[in-house]
Amino acid sequence: MKILAIESSCDETGVAVVEDGRKILSNEVLSQIEIHARYGGVVPEIASRAHTEAITPLTRAALEKAGAALSDIDAIAVTAKPGLIGALLVGLSFAKGLSYSTGIPLVGVNHMRGHIAAGYLGNRDLEPPFTAFVLSGGHTSVIRVNDYTDFTVLGCTRDDAAGEAFDKVARVLSIDYPGGREMDALASKGDPSAYDFPSPIVRTSPFDFSFSGIKTAVINRLHNDAQKGVAFSREDVAASFTASVVRALCDRMTNVIDSGADKLLLCGGVAANTHVRAALAGLCESRGVRLYLTPSELCGDNGAMIGSQGYYEYLAGNISDISLNSEAQSEI
Ligand code: KG4
Ligand code: ZN
C-alpha cells in the first residue's frame, strides 16, 4: 500500500511516498531555515507563504522519485496537528483538495505520532509496545506507545522543549537559529565539566522536564563573567549545557527503565544530537534494555514519518473526511 504524505507543521515542507508504513520510496524535504535565520526564529506568516510555494513542486518531485503516479496512491496522509496553524493549513488544504478531486482517502496525522513513527522507518523490528522519548523543538515528552495508534503520556516538559533550550542557548552564543546542530559540533570541542549548570528535571515528578532554568542559568553565568571581565569559551558552554541536558535525559530514562520498560525509542529533532545518542545508548546497554535510535536524517520534520504513521492510522480505520481541520495545540 502506497501513501503520499505531506508535512507542513513548522518550517520544513515535506512530501514523501511510503510503502506499507516502513519503506521510503521518496522523501522530499525543503527547509526554510535560511529564510527564518535572519529573524532569530520562525516567522509564521513567512512559513505559510514558503509552504505554499513549495508544496506543489515537492509533491511532483516526490511522486516522480517514487516512480508513482497519483493513480498508484492508496491514501493521502497529512499532518493535521499540532503546529503553527497557518503552516498546517497549507498542507492540510492541499491534501484535502487532492483527496477530494481524486477520491483517494485522506488520513489526518498527529505530528508527534509522526516523530515516533520515524523510528519504524529505521528499525524494522521496532513494534509497540515501547516507550518513546520525543525530543523536538516544540515538545519534550515521555510516551508509552501501547499500540500503533494508542498512546499514554507519562511525562513532558513543564516549560520549554529540549530543542527550544538548545536554540536559546545557541542564540546566546551568537549561533543562527536553529542552533541545535551547531551546538552539537561545538560541544564536541569543549569541556563538559567546565560549568556546573543545573539539570533540567522536575524532582517531584519522575518523567517530567523543565528546561527554562538551565537557559537562565547559562545567561546569568555569562553576564556575571562579563561583568568580572572573565572571558568564556563557547565550546565549554556548549559542552557543559549539553552535559546537563544529557544528565536529565539519563535521569528520566533511568526512571522509565526502573518502572519496567525494556524497549525504548529516541525520536524528534534533538534525537539527532550525537552526545544524547551516545549517552543514552550507553545507559541502555549497561541496564540491558534495548534502545532504538531514529536514523539521524529522519529525526527532524519530514514527510516520510507522516506516511509511516498514516499507514497505521489507515489500518486502524482512522480515515478523515473533508471536514478535517488543523489544531495548533493537541495531545498525542
Ligand atoms: O523535531 P523537529 O525537527 O521540529 C519540531 O517538531 O519541533 O526539531 C527541531 C529542533 C530544533 O530546536 C533544532 O535545533 C533541534 O531540533 N536539533 C538539534 C540537533 N539537530 C536538530 N538539537 C540538538 N542537537 C542536534 N544535533
Ligand atoms: Zn517536529
CSV table of C-alpha atoms and ligand atoms in Angstrom, one decimal:
chain,number,residue,atom,x,y,z
A,1,MET,CA,0.0,0.0,0.0
A,2,LYS,CA,1.4,3.4,-1.1
A,3,ILE,CA,0.8,6.5,0.9
A,4,LEU,CA,1.5,10.1,-0.3
A,5,ALA,CA,2.4,12.0,2.9
A,6,ILE,CA,2.5,15.8,3.5
A,7,GLU,CA,4.1,17.6,6.4
A,8,SER,CA,4.0,21.4,6.9
A,9,SER,CA,3.6,22.0,10.6
A,10,CYS,CA,6.6,24.3,11.1
A,11,ASP,CA,9.5,25.4,8.9
A,12,GLU,CA,10.1,22.3,6.7
A,13,THR,CA,7.9,21.3,3.8
A,14,GLY,CA,8.0,17.6,3.5
A,15,VAL,CA,6.3,15.3,0.9
A,16,ALA,CA,7.0,11.6,0.7
A,17,VAL,CA,5.8,8.3,-0.7
A,18,VAL,CA,5.9,5.5,1.8
A,19,GLU,CA,5.1,1.8,1.1
A,20,ASP,CA,3.4,-0.3,3.8
A,21,GLY,CA,4.4,2.1,6.6
A,22,ARG,CA,8.1,1.0,6.6
A,23,LYS,CA,9.6,1.6,3.2
A,24,ILE,CA,10.5,5.1,2.0
A,25,LEU,CA,10.1,5.4,-1.8
A,26,SER,CA,10.8,9.1,-1.8
A,27,ASN,CA,11.2,11.8,0.9
A,28,GLU,CA,11.5,15.4,-0.3
A,29,VAL,CA,12.2,18.0,2.3
A,30,LEU,CA,12.6,21.7,1.7
A,31,SER,CA,13.9,23.5,4.8
A,32,GLN,CA,13.1,27.2,5.3
A,33,ILE,CA,15.9,27.6,7.8
A,34,GLU,CA,17.8,30.2,5.7
A,35,ILE,CA,14.6,32.3,5.3
A,36,HIS,CA,13.9,32.5,9.0
A,37,ALA,CA,17.5,32.6,10.3
A,38,ARG,CA,17.8,36.4,10.0
A,39,TYR,CA,14.8,36.8,12.3
A,40,GLY,CA,16.1,34.5,15.0
A,41,GLY,CA,13.1,32.2,14.9
A,42,VAL,CA,10.3,31.0,12.7
A,43,VAL,CA,8.0,33.8,11.4
A,44,PRO,CA,4.6,32.1,11.0
A,45,GLU,CA,3.4,34.2,8.0
A,46,ILE,CA,6.6,33.7,6.1
A,47,ALA,CA,6.5,30.0,6.8
A,48,SER,CA,2.9,29.7,5.4
A,49,ARG,CA,3.9,31.5,2.3
A,50,ALA,CA,7.0,29.4,1.8
A,51,HIS,CA,5.0,26.2,2.2
A,52,THR,CA,2.5,27.4,-0.4
A,53,GLU,CA,5.3,28.0,-2.9
A,54,ALA,CA,7.0,24.6,-2.2
A,55,ILE,CA,4.1,22.2,-1.9
A,56,THR,CA,3.2,21.6,-5.5
A,57,PRO,CA,6.7,21.1,-6.9
A,58,LEU,CA,7.7,19.0,-3.9
A,59,THR,CA,4.6,16.7,-4.4
A,60,ARG,CA,5.5,16.3,-8.1
A,61,ALA,CA,9.1,15.5,-7.2
A,62,ALA,CA,8.1,13.0,-4.5
A,63,LEU,CA,5.8,11.1,-6.9
A,64,GLU,CA,8.4,11.2,-9.7
A,65,LYS,CA,11.2,9.9,-7.4
A,66,ALA,CA,9.0,7.1,-6.1
A,67,GLY,CA,8.2,6.2,-9.7
A,68,ALA,CA,4.5,6.6,-8.8
A,69,ALA,CA,1.5,8.3,-10.4
A,70,LEU,CA,-1.4,9.6,-8.4
A,71,SER,CA,-3.4,6.6,-9.5
A,72,ASP,CA,-0.9,4.4,-7.7
A,73,ILE,CA,-1.5,6.1,-4.4
A,74,ASP,CA,-3.8,4.4,-1.9
A,75,ALA,CA,-4.1,7.1,0.7
A,76,ILE,CA,-3.0,10.7,1.4
A,77,ALA,CA,-1.7,11.3,4.9
A,78,VAL,CA,-1.2,14.8,6.2
A,79,THR,CA,-0.1,16.4,9.4
A,80,ALA,CA,-3.2,17.9,10.9
A,81,LYS,CA,-2.0,18.9,14.4
A,82,PRO,CA,-0.2,20.3,16.4
A,83,GLY,CA,1.9,23.1,14.9
A,84,LEU,CA,1.8,26.6,13.5
A,85,ILE,CA,-1.8,26.9,12.4
A,86,GLY,CA,-1.2,28.8,9.2
A,87,ALA,CA,1.6,26.4,8.2
A,88,LEU,CA,-0.5,23.4,9.0
A,89,LEU,CA,-3.4,24.7,6.9
A,90,VAL,CA,-1.3,24.9,3.8
A,91,GLY,CA,-0.5,21.2,3.8
A,92,LEU,CA,-4.0,20.2,5.1
A,93,SER,CA,-5.9,22.3,2.4
A,94,PHE,CA,-3.6,20.9,-0.3
A,95,ALA,CA,-4.2,17.3,0.9
A,96,LYS,CA,-7.9,17.8,1.2
A,97,GLY,CA,-8.1,19.3,-2.3
A,98,LEU,CA,-6.1,16.4,-3.7
A,99,SER,CA,-8.2,13.8,-1.9
A,100,TYR,CA,-11.5,15.4,-2.9
A,101,SER,CA,-10.5,15.7,-6.6
A,102,THR,CA,-9.1,12.2,-6.9
A,103,GLY,CA,-11.2,10.3,-4.5
A,104,ILE,CA,-8.1,9.0,-2.7
A,105,PRO,CA,-8.8,8.5,1.1
A,106,LEU,CA,-7.5,11.2,3.4
A,107,VAL,CA,-5.7,10.4,6.7
A,108,GLY,CA,-5.0,13.2,9.3
A,109,VAL,CA,-1.9,12.5,11.3
A,110,ASN,CA,-0.7,13.9,14.7
A,111,HIS,CA,2.8,15.3,14.3
A,112,MET,CA,4.1,13.8,17.5
A,113,ARG,CA,2.9,10.4,16.4
A,114,GLY,CA,4.8,11.0,13.2
A,115,HIS,CA,8.0,11.6,15.1
A,116,ILE,CA,7.5,8.3,16.8
A,117,ALA,CA,6.8,6.5,13.5
A,118,ALA,CA,10.1,7.8,12.2
A,119,GLY,CA,11.5,5.1,14.4
A,120,TYR,CA,9.7,2.4,12.4
A,121,LEU,CA,11.4,3.6,9.2
A,122,GLY,CA,14.9,2.9,10.5
A,123,ASN,CA,14.2,-0.1,12.7
A,124,ARG,CA,12.4,-3.0,11.0
A,125,ASP,CA,12.0,-4.9,14.3
A,126,LEU,CA,10.5,-2.0,16.3
A,127,GLU,CA,6.9,-2.7,17.2
A,128,PRO,CA,4.7,-1.5,20.1
A,129,PRO,CA,4.6,-1.7,23.0
A,130,PHE,CA,7.6,0.5,23.8
A,131,THR,CA,8.4,3.8,25.4
A,132,ALA,CA,9.4,6.8,23.3
A,133,PHE,CA,11.4,9.9,24.3
A,134,VAL,CA,10.1,12.6,21.8
A,135,LEU,CA,12.6,15.4,21.9
A,136,SER,CA,11.8,18.1,19.4
A,137,GLY,CA,11.8,21.9,19.0
A,138,GLY,CA,8.1,22.0,20.2
A,139,HIS,CA,7.8,19.0,22.5
A,140,THR,CA,9.7,17.0,25.0
A,141,SER,CA,7.6,14.1,26.2
A,142,VAL,CA,7.9,10.5,27.5
A,143,ILE,CA,5.2,8.5,25.8
A,144,ARG,CA,4.2,4.9,26.3
A,145,VAL,CA,3.3,3.5,22.8
A,146,ASN,CA,0.8,0.8,23.7
A,147,ASP,CA,-0.1,0.2,20.1
A,148,TYR,CA,0.4,2.0,16.8
A,149,THR,CA,-2.5,4.3,17.5
A,150,ASP,CA,-2.8,4.1,21.3
A,151,PHE,CA,-0.6,6.2,23.5
A,152,THR,CA,-0.2,7.1,27.1
A,153,VAL,CA,1.7,10.3,28.0
A,154,LEU,CA,3.9,9.5,31.1
A,155,GLY,CA,5.7,12.9,31.3
A,156,CYS,CA,6.5,16.1,29.5
A,157,THR,CA,8.3,19.4,29.8
A,158,ARG,CA,6.7,21.9,32.2
A,159,ASP,CA,8.0,24.9,30.1
A,160,ASP,CA,10.5,24.9,27.2
A,161,ALA,CA,11.1,22.0,24.9
A,162,ALA,CA,14.6,20.5,24.6
A,163,GLY,CA,15.1,21.9,21.1
A,164,GLU,CA,14.0,25.3,22.3
A,165,ALA,CA,16.6,25.2,25.1
A,166,PHE,CA,19.3,24.3,22.5
A,167,ASP,CA,18.2,27.1,20.2
A,168,LYS,CA,18.0,29.7,23.0
A,169,VAL,CA,21.5,28.9,24.4
A,170,ALA,CA,22.8,28.8,20.9
A,171,ARG,CA,21.5,32.3,20.4
A,172,VAL,CA,23.4,33.5,23.5
A,173,LEU,CA,26.5,32.0,21.8
A,174,SER,CA,25.7,34.0,18.6
A,175,ILE,CA,24.7,30.9,16.6
A,176,ASP,CA,22.0,31.4,14.0
A,177,TYR,CA,18.5,29.8,14.5
A,178,PRO,CA,18.0,26.9,14.8
A,179,GLY,CA,21.3,26.3,16.7
A,180,GLY,CA,20.9,22.7,17.8
A,181,ARG,CA,23.1,21.1,15.2
A,182,GLU,CA,25.9,23.7,15.6
A,183,MET,CA,25.7,23.3,19.4
A,184,ASP,CA,26.3,19.6,18.9
A,185,ALA,CA,29.5,20.2,16.9
A,186,LEU,CA,30.7,23.0,19.3
A,187,ALA,CA,30.1,20.7,22.4
A,188,SER,CA,32.4,18.1,20.9
A,189,LYS,CA,35.3,20.5,21.2
A,190,GLY,CA,34.6,21.7,24.7
A,191,ASP,CA,34.9,20.5,28.3
A,192,PRO,CA,31.6,19.2,29.7
A,193,SER,CA,32.7,19.8,33.3
A,194,ALA,CA,33.8,23.5,32.8
A,195,TYR,CA,30.5,24.9,34.0
A,196,ASP,CA,28.1,23.4,36.5
A,197,PHE,CA,24.7,24.1,35.0
A,198,PRO,CA,21.5,22.7,36.7
A,199,SER,CA,19.9,19.6,35.2
A,200,PRO,CA,16.5,20.3,33.6
A,201,ILE,CA,14.4,17.9,35.6
A,202,VAL,CA,11.3,18.1,37.9
A,203,ARG,CA,12.3,16.4,41.1
A,204,THR,CA,8.8,15.8,42.3
A,205,SER,CA,7.8,14.0,39.1
A,206,PRO,CA,9.8,11.1,37.7
A,207,PHE,CA,9.2,11.7,34.0
A,208,ASP,CA,8.9,15.5,33.7
A,209,PHE,CA,11.4,18.0,32.5
A,210,SER,CA,11.9,21.8,33.0
A,211,PHE,CA,14.3,23.5,30.6
A,212,SER,CA,13.7,27.2,31.3
A,213,GLY,CA,16.0,27.3,34.3
A,214,ILE,CA,19.1,26.0,32.5
A,215,LYS,CA,18.7,28.6,29.8
A,216,THR,CA,18.5,31.3,32.5
A,217,ALA,CA,21.5,29.8,34.4
A,218,VAL,CA,23.6,30.0,31.2
A,219,ILE,CA,22.6,33.6,30.5
A,220,ASN,CA,23.3,34.7,34.2
A,221,ARG,CA,26.6,32.9,34.3
A,222,LEU,CA,27.8,34.6,31.1
A,223,HIS,CA,26.6,38.0,32.3
A,224,ASN,CA,28.4,37.6,35.6
A,225,ASP,CA,31.6,36.6,33.9
A,226,ALA,CA,31.3,39.5,31.5
A,227,GLN,CA,30.9,41.9,34.4
A,228,LYS,CA,34.0,40.5,36.1
A,229,GLY,CA,35.9,40.7,32.8
A,230,VAL,CA,36.2,36.9,32.7
A,231,ALA,CA,36.3,35.5,29.1
A,232,PHE,CA,34.2,32.4,28.3
A,233,SER,CA,34.7,29.5,26.0
A,234,ARG,CA,31.8,28.9,23.6
A,235,GLU,CA,32.9,25.3,23.3
A,236,ASP,CA,32.9,24.8,27.1
A,237,VAL,CA,29.5,26.4,27.5
A,238,ALA,CA,28.0,24.2,24.7
A,239,ALA,CA,29.6,21.1,26.2
A,240,SER,CA,28.5,21.9,29.8
A,241,PHE,CA,25.0,22.8,28.7
A,242,THR,CA,24.8,19.6,26.7
A,243,ALA,CA,26.1,17.6,29.6
A,244,SER,CA,23.3,19.0,31.8
A,245,VAL,CA,20.6,18.0,29.2
A,246,VAL,CA,22.2,14.6,28.8
A,247,ARG,CA,22.2,14.1,32.7
A,248,ALA,CA,18.5,15.0,32.8
A,249,LEU,CA,17.6,12.6,29.9
A,250,CYS,CA,19.6,9.8,31.6
A,251,ASP,CA,17.9,10.5,34.9
A,252,ARG,CA,14.4,10.3,33.3
A,253,MET,CA,15.3,7.3,31.3
A,254,THR,CA,16.6,5.5,34.4
A,255,ASN,CA,13.2,6.2,36.0
A,256,VAL,CA,11.5,4.7,32.9
A,257,ILE,CA,13.7,1.6,33.0
A,258,ASP,CA,13.1,1.2,36.8
A,259,SER,CA,9.4,1.3,36.1
A,260,GLY,CA,9.8,-1.8,34.0
A,261,ALA,CA,10.2,-0.6,30.4
A,262,ASP,CA,12.6,-2.7,28.4
A,263,LYS,CA,12.2,-1.2,24.9
A,264,LEU,CA,12.9,2.5,24.3
A,265,LEU,CA,12.9,4.8,21.3
A,266,LEU,CA,14.6,8.2,20.8
A,267,CYS,CA,13.0,10.5,18.3
A,268,GLY,CA,12.4,14.1,17.3
A,269,GLY,CA,15.0,16.7,16.1
A,270,VAL,CA,17.1,16.6,19.3
A,271,ALA,CA,17.4,12.9,19.0
A,272,ALA,CA,20.0,13.6,16.2
A,273,ASN,CA,22.3,15.0,18.9
A,274,THR,CA,25.4,12.8,18.9
A,275,HIS,CA,26.1,13.3,22.7
A,276,VAL,CA,22.5,12.5,23.6
A,277,ARG,CA,22.6,9.4,21.4
A,278,ALA,CA,25.9,8.1,22.8
A,279,ALA,CA,25.0,8.7,26.4
A,280,LEU,CA,21.5,7.1,26.2
A,281,ALA,CA,22.8,4.1,24.2
A,282,GLY,CA,25.5,3.6,26.9
A,283,LEU,CA,22.9,3.8,29.7
A,284,CYS,CA,20.6,1.3,28.0
A,285,GLU,CA,23.4,-1.1,27.3
A,286,SER,CA,24.5,-1.0,30.9
A,287,ARG,CA,20.9,-1.7,32.0
A,288,GLY,CA,20.4,-4.4,29.5
A,289,VAL,CA,17.4,-2.7,27.7
A,290,ARG,CA,17.0,-2.2,24.0
A,291,LEU,CA,17.3,1.4,22.8
A,292,TYR,CA,16.1,2.1,19.2
A,293,LEU,CA,17.5,5.2,17.6
A,294,THR,CA,15.7,7.1,14.9
A,295,PRO,CA,18.1,7.5,11.9
A,296,SER,CA,19.6,11.0,12.2
A,297,GLU,CA,18.3,12.1,8.9
A,298,LEU,CA,14.7,11.2,9.9
A,299,CYS,CA,14.9,12.9,13.4
A,300,GLY,CA,13.9,16.3,12.0
A,301,ASP,CA,10.5,17.1,10.4
A,302,ASN,CA,9.8,15.1,7.2
A,303,GLY,CA,7.0,13.7,5.2
A,304,ALA,CA,8.1,10.0,5.5
A,305,MET,CA,7.4,9.9,9.2
A,306,ILE,CA,3.8,11.1,8.5
A,307,GLY,CA,3.5,8.5,5.8
A,308,SER,CA,4.5,5.7,8.2
A,309,GLN,CA,2.1,6.8,10.9
A,310,GLY,CA,-0.6,7.4,8.2
A,311,TYR,CA,-0.3,3.8,7.2
A,312,TYR,CA,-1.1,2.6,10.8
A,313,GLU,CA,-3.9,5.1,11.2
A,314,TYR,CA,-5.4,3.8,7.9
A,315,LEU,CA,-5.2,0.2,9.1
A,316,ALA,CA,-6.9,1.3,12.4
A,317,GLY,CA,-9.7,2.8,10.3
A,318,ASN,CA,-8.9,6.4,11.2
A,319,ILE,CA,-9.9,7.9,7.8
A,320,SER,CA,-10.7,11.6,7.7
A,321,ASP,CA,-13.3,13.4,5.7
A,322,ILE,CA,-13.3,16.8,4.1
A,323,SER,CA,-14.2,18.5,7.5
A,324,LEU,CA,-10.8,17.7,8.9
A,325,ASN,CA,-9.3,20.8,10.5
A,326,SER,CA,-5.9,21.8,11.9
A,327,GLU,CA,-5.2,22.4,15.5
A,328,ALA,CA,-2.3,24.4,16.9
A,329,GLN,CA,-2.3,22.6,20.2
A,330,SER,CA,-3.1,19.0,20.7
A,331,GLU,CA,-2.4,15.9,22.8
A,332,ILE,CA,-0.9,13.0,21.1
B,1,KG4,O1,11.6,17.7,15.6
B,1,KG4,P1,12.0,19.0,14.9
B,1,KG4,O2,12.6,18.9,13.6
B,1,KG4,O3,10.8,20.0,14.9
B,1,KG4,C1,9.8,20.1,15.8
B,1,KG4,O4,8.8,19.4,15.6
B,1,KG4,O5,9.9,21.0,16.7
B,1,KG4,O6,13.0,19.6,15.9
B,1,KG4,C2,13.8,20.8,15.7
B,1,KG4,C3,14.7,21.0,16.8
B,1,KG4,C4,15.4,22.4,16.8
B,1,KG4,O7,15.2,23.0,18.0
B,1,KG4,C5,16.8,22.1,16.5
B,1,KG4,O8,17.7,23.0,17.0
B,1,KG4,C6,16.9,20.7,17.2
B,1,KG4,O9,15.7,20.1,16.9
B,1,KG4,N1,18.1,20.0,16.7
B,1,KG4,C7,19.1,19.6,17.5
B,1,KG4,C8,20.0,18.9,16.7
B,1,KG4,N2,19.5,18.8,15.4
B,1,KG4,C9,18.3,19.5,15.4
B,1,KG4,N3,19.4,19.8,18.8
B,1,KG4,C10,20.5,19.3,19.3
B,1,KG4,N4,21.4,18.6,18.6
B,1,KG4,C11,21.2,18.4,17.3
B,1,KG4,N5,22.1,17.7,16.6
B,2,ZN,ZN,8.6,18.0,14.6
